Amino acid sequence: MVSDSAGRNAMSERPANTPKDAAAIILLRQDTNPENPEVFWVKRSDKLAFLAGFHAFPGGQIDASDAEADVRNAPNPETAVMISGAARELFEELGVLAVRGAETLTKGQRVSLLDDLESGRMSWPALLQHYELYLDADDFTYVGRWVTPPFNARRFDTWFFLVKCPPKQEPNVIAGELESGEWLPAREAYDRWMHDQVVAVPPTLHALRTLGAGIAPDLVERFLSIPEAHGQPERRITFRPNYICFPVRTPTRPPATHTCCYIVHNSKEMLVFDPGSPYEDEQQALAECIDEMMGEGRRVREIILTHLHPDHVGGVNALKEHLGGNVPVAAHAQTAEALNDVHVDRLIEDNDVITLEGEPVVRLRALHTPGHALGHLCFHDEERGVLMTGDNIVGVGSVLIDPPEGNMRDYLNSLERMLALPRLAVLLGGHGPAVATPYRKISEYITHRIEREQNILTAVRSGASTPREIVARVYTDVSPKAHAMAERAVLAHLEKLREDGAI
Ligand SMILES: [Zn+2]
């Protein structure tokens, strides 16, 4: 806290999505079975801005004051800060105090300490000092450092530590950031992800797989055996089994910087959705991933387009060429008609079902869901609770409805249709990470558009007569840079209001 203004300047010079320091704890049960150890995993609250509804481990962003805590035996100051932050998050989220000296505290005393911390009466370092507690780095086994891939606007550089739950303490989810939590054997947790519609990020899955293979002398080595555990952002992201999200850099609309290409696969076949990058290095990276999956005995059945926008089709021809030219491209007729540079070989109609040959069964139903684009398609895998939403719902940024291609009435109808689908567990959108709160997110989108429409109607009735004037009155929450875009959206709303007979 040396100089607030200096701090702010330093922040604004960094690119918006520079990863922030964070730490997380993989909590192991005392005296757990080393063959299949029990871990404590949590379900993150639906209301969080980052990974809402995901299953994960407790953790969070490092505080400036974490550096002042008494950490002994740390190999270096950086590790000490991360251990301090991880331990604080563990205490705040689960009430578990993994510090030396805590064994003499009663449960009631721990609760009162937590209250001191939460109420801001004492900082974490001051609290440790006041009660003569300290952190011992030997209690925290470093098992990797994962960086959120750049397709997310919010990014973290997260250090993971394996910690044994201190004797006589029981984790207890404290309302707020977490919805629930439980002990379970690592293998069972991984199984739940495989079969029960749980959504998780790669470091969580890697930890469960690694622990599921048992605690042995090579445990840490196995944790650290992949480049992603050393801060290299994951390229293939598997939020749900059989779905690989492969974000590719594209000239898309900020704050998005990438388009999510999806590879839906089973033992024998793959479908590639929206290979959107026009950049050679990104096309190459995607091609390598697909080659590798082909090397495991699969064939690419089709390249499928959710819609016609350049950031979704920019790499189609390159991929087709890479695959020898004989992989068909499939899309809706209205997409096929409008595309000049990409040839569509097969048309997909509303309610068409695509079933992959091989194991397990993967079955996708196409939904014609216009609004963002005329020929826009979503794909629903009812068995896995997956809805591929294209650009109708995105994990980062907002959806532009730009007439005449865009149509607000169609868009709202499409959102209502998506909302009515049964058993949704996750939305895989055209940009940003998966959304693990599907119904909540779709409802938010609908409410947001209806509120905008109401405000636009009010503005019109009180005399605003051009899109520019309406934007100035209604889009007060949007940066002036985005006003040109907002005018397009206003046009779409006006068109709908006119059709509705409201103006
Ligand atoms: Zn689009």
Tab-separated table of C-alpha atoms in Angstrom, residues 139-307:
chain	number	residue	atom	x	y	z
A	139	ASP	CA	3.117	-28.937	6.004
A	140	PHE	CA	2.477	-27.738	2.438
A	141	THR	CA	3.618	-29.952	-0.417
A	142	TYR	CA	3.925	-28.004	-3.662
A	143	VAL	CA	2.253	-29.954	-6.479
A	144	GLY	CA	2.192	-27.518	-9.375
A	145	ARG	CA	1.305	-24.161	-10.742
A	146	TRP	CA	-1.459	-23.785	-13.321
A	147	VAL	CA	-2.198	-20.697	-15.394
A	148	THR	CA	-5.706	-20.028	-16.734
A	149	PRO	CA	-5.554	-20.146	-20.540
A	150	PRO	CA	-5.763	-16.731	-22.261
A	151	PHE	CA	-9.292	-17.290	-23.621
A	152	ASN	CA	-10.680	-16.205	-20.255
A	153	ALA	CA	-10.883	-12.517	-19.366
A	154	ARG	CA	-10.154	-13.421	-15.729
A	155	ARG	CA	-6.955	-15.350	-15.310
A	156	PHE	CA	-5.086	-16.781	-12.351
A	157	ASP	CA	-1.615	-18.182	-11.837
A	158	THR	CA	-2.501	-20.705	-9.160
A	159	TRP	CA	-0.077	-22.610	-6.939
A	160	PHE	CA	-1.420	-25.912	-5.633
A	161	PHE	CA	-0.412	-27.422	-2.302
A	162	LEU	CA	-1.211	-30.811	-0.874
A	163	VAL	CA	-2.057	-30.523	2.823
A	164	LYS	CA	-3.094	-33.103	5.405
A	165	CYS	CA	-6.134	-31.980	7.323
A	166	PRO	CA	-4.878	-31.247	10.877
A	167	PRO	CA	-6.048	-33.751	13.517
A	168	LYS	CA	-9.350	-32.963	15.247
A	169	GLN	CA	-10.356	-30.415	12.600
A	170	GLU	CA	-13.177	-30.975	10.143
A	171	PRO	CA	-13.736	-28.854	7.051
A	172	ASN	CA	-17.019	-27.045	7.150
A	173	VAL	CA	-18.187	-25.046	4.140
A	174	ILE	CA	-18.736	-21.470	5.190
A	175	ALA	CA	-21.562	-19.862	3.269
A	176	GLY	CA	-20.460	-17.394	0.640
A	177	GLU	CA	-18.137	-18.434	-2.132
A	178	LEU	CA	-18.903	-22.123	-1.834
A	179	GLU	CA	-22.156	-23.985	-2.129
A	180	SER	CA	-21.110	-27.339	-0.678
A	181	GLY	CA	-18.178	-29.614	-0.032
A	182	GLU	CA	-17.442	-33.220	0.874
A	183	TRP	CA	-14.776	-35.799	1.539
A	184	LEU	CA	-14.563	-38.519	-1.029
A	185	PRO	CA	-11.971	-40.894	-2.447
A	186	ALA	CA	-10.123	-39.290	-5.350
A	187	ARG	CA	-11.118	-42.087	-7.718
A	188	GLU	CA	-14.769	-41.674	-6.825
A	189	ALA	CA	-14.560	-37.924	-7.405
A	190	TYR	CA	-13.082	-38.542	-10.837
A	191	ASP	CA	-15.790	-41.093	-11.538
A	192	ARG	CA	-18.432	-38.581	-10.586
A	193	TRP	CA	-16.987	-36.183	-13.138
A	194	MET	CA	-17.080	-38.948	-15.748
A	195	HIS	CA	-20.706	-39.865	-15.106
A	196	ASP	CA	-22.589	-37.286	-13.055
A	197	GLN	CA	-22.591	-33.983	-14.946
A	198	VAL	CA	-19.934	-32.445	-12.702
A	199	VAL	CA	-17.970	-29.614	-14.344
A	200	ALA	CA	-14.298	-29.119	-13.463
A	201	VAL	CA	-11.114	-27.529	-14.796
A	202	PRO	CA	-7.974	-29.425	-15.834
A	203	PRO	CA	-5.900	-28.927	-12.630
A	204	THR	CA	-8.716	-30.420	-10.527
A	205	LEU	CA	-9.016	-33.432	-12.823
A	206	HIS	CA	-5.255	-33.890	-12.973
A	207	ALA	CA	-5.076	-33.893	-9.153
A	208	LEU	CA	-7.892	-36.437	-8.844
A	209	ARG	CA	-6.310	-38.740	-11.427
A	210	THR	CA	-2.888	-38.439	-9.820
A	211	LEU	CA	-4.156	-39.093	-6.285
A	212	GLY	CA	-6.462	-41.818	-7.563
A	213	ALA	CA	-3.389	-43.770	-8.633
A	214	GLY	CA	-2.334	-43.842	-4.965
A	215	ILE	CA	0.087	-42.091	-2.641
A	216	ALA	CA	3.568	-43.424	-3.301
A	217	PRO	CA	7.069	-41.900	-3.140
A	218	ASP	CA	6.707	-40.664	-6.726
A	219	LEU	CA	3.450	-38.766	-6.031
A	220	VAL	CA	4.869	-35.244	-6.407
A	221	GLU	CA	6.810	-36.290	-9.481
A	222	ARG	CA	3.572	-37.511	-11.066
A	223	PHE	CA	1.809	-34.265	-10.178
A	224	LEU	CA	4.602	-32.295	-11.864
A	225	SER	CA	5.055	-34.601	-14.857
A	226	ILE	CA	3.174	-32.422	-17.377
A	227	PRO	CA	4.051	-28.941	-18.691
A	228	GLU	CA	0.658	-27.570	-17.607
A	229	ALA	CA	1.688	-28.138	-13.975
A	230	HIS	CA	4.575	-25.718	-14.573
A	231	GLY	CA	2.495	-22.760	-15.680
A	232	GLN	CA	2.130	-23.572	-19.360
A	233	PRO	CA	-1.526	-22.865	-20.156
A	234	GLU	CA	-3.518	-25.905	-21.156
A	235	ARG	CA	-4.509	-26.020	-24.841
A	236	ARG	CA	-6.942	-28.925	-24.706
A	237	ILE	CA	-9.480	-28.165	-22.025
A	238	THR	CA	-11.866	-30.912	-21.024
A	239	PHE	CA	-14.689	-29.449	-18.945
A	240	ARG	CA	-16.793	-32.561	-19.579
A	241	PRO	CA	-15.753	-36.016	-20.866
A	242	ASN	CA	-15.756	-36.430	-24.670
A	243	TYR	CA	-15.637	-32.657	-25.237
A	244	ILE	CA	-12.333	-30.935	-25.845
A	245	CYS	CA	-12.377	-27.157	-25.894
A	246	PHE	CA	-9.448	-25.960	-27.972
A	247	PRO	CA	-9.438	-22.142	-27.893
A	248	VAL	CA	-7.781	-20.582	-30.937
A	249	ARG	CA	-6.697	-16.962	-31.209
A	250	THR	CA	-8.971	-15.078	-33.615
A	251	PRO	CA	-9.684	-11.503	-34.692
A	252	THR	CA	-12.859	-11.499	-32.628
A	253	ARG	CA	-14.694	-8.866	-30.630
A	254	PRO	CA	-13.048	-7.716	-27.361
A	255	PRO	CA	-12.919	-8.628	-24.541
A	256	ALA	CA	-12.817	-12.054	-26.241
A	257	THR	CA	-9.484	-12.821	-27.889
A	258	HIS	CA	-10.098	-16.440	-28.802
A	259	THR	CA	-12.800	-18.578	-30.342
A	260	CYS	CA	-13.521	-21.949	-28.776
A	261	CYS	CA	-13.089	-24.723	-31.285
A	262	TYR	CA	-14.591	-27.953	-29.906
A	263	ILE	CA	-13.551	-31.480	-30.676
A	264	VAL	CA	-16.364	-33.862	-29.744
A	265	HIS	CA	-15.068	-37.388	-29.773
A	266	ASN	CA	-15.337	-40.991	-28.687
A	267	SER	CA	-13.217	-44.038	-29.438
A	268	LYS	CA	-13.696	-43.951	-33.220
A	269	GLU	CA	-14.872	-40.570	-34.429
A	270	MET	CA	-14.435	-36.830	-33.992
A	271	LEU	CA	-16.483	-33.806	-34.920
A	272	VAL	CA	-14.634	-30.501	-35.147
A	273	PHE	CA	-16.745	-27.417	-34.429
A	274	ASP	CA	-15.778	-23.887	-35.498
A	275	PRO	CA	-12.073	-24.069	-36.344
A	276	GLY	CA	-12.107	-20.269	-36.475
A	277	SER	CA	-8.526	-19.053	-36.554
A	278	PRO	CA	-7.109	-17.471	-39.710
A	279	TYR	CA	-3.616	-17.533	-38.122
A	280	GLU	CA	-1.197	-20.196	-39.305
A	281	ASP	CA	0.368	-20.921	-35.918
A	282	GLU	CA	-3.056	-21.509	-34.379
A	283	GLN	CA	-4.189	-23.656	-37.310
A	284	GLN	CA	-1.007	-25.671	-36.872
A	285	ALA	CA	-1.623	-26.186	-33.145
A	286	LEU	CA	-5.158	-27.385	-33.790
A	287	ALA	CA	-4.017	-29.670	-36.593
A	288	GLU	CA	-1.425	-31.244	-34.274
A	289	CYS	CA	-4.057	-31.926	-31.649
A	290	ILE	CA	-6.351	-33.524	-34.232
A	291	ASP	CA	-3.485	-35.554	-35.722
A	292	GLU	CA	-2.680	-36.882	-32.294
A	293	MET	CA	-6.280	-37.935	-31.730
A	294	MET	CA	-6.354	-39.565	-35.156
A	295	GLY	CA	-3.178	-41.387	-34.172
A	296	GLU	CA	-5.208	-42.999	-31.380
A	297	GLY	CA	-7.516	-44.562	-33.974
A	298	ARG	CA	-10.179	-41.937	-34.634
A	299	ARG	CA	-11.310	-40.334	-37.857
A	300	VAL	CA	-12.636	-36.828	-38.350
A	301	ARG	CA	-16.206	-37.332	-39.431
A	302	GLU	CA	-17.131	-33.723	-40.131
A	303	ILE	CA	-16.206	-30.116	-39.585
A	304	ILE	CA	-19.329	-28.403	-38.273
A	305	LEU	CA	-20.080	-24.673	-38.230
A	306	THR	CA	-22.363	-23.102	-35.634
A	307	HIS	CA	-22.693	-19.974	-37.770
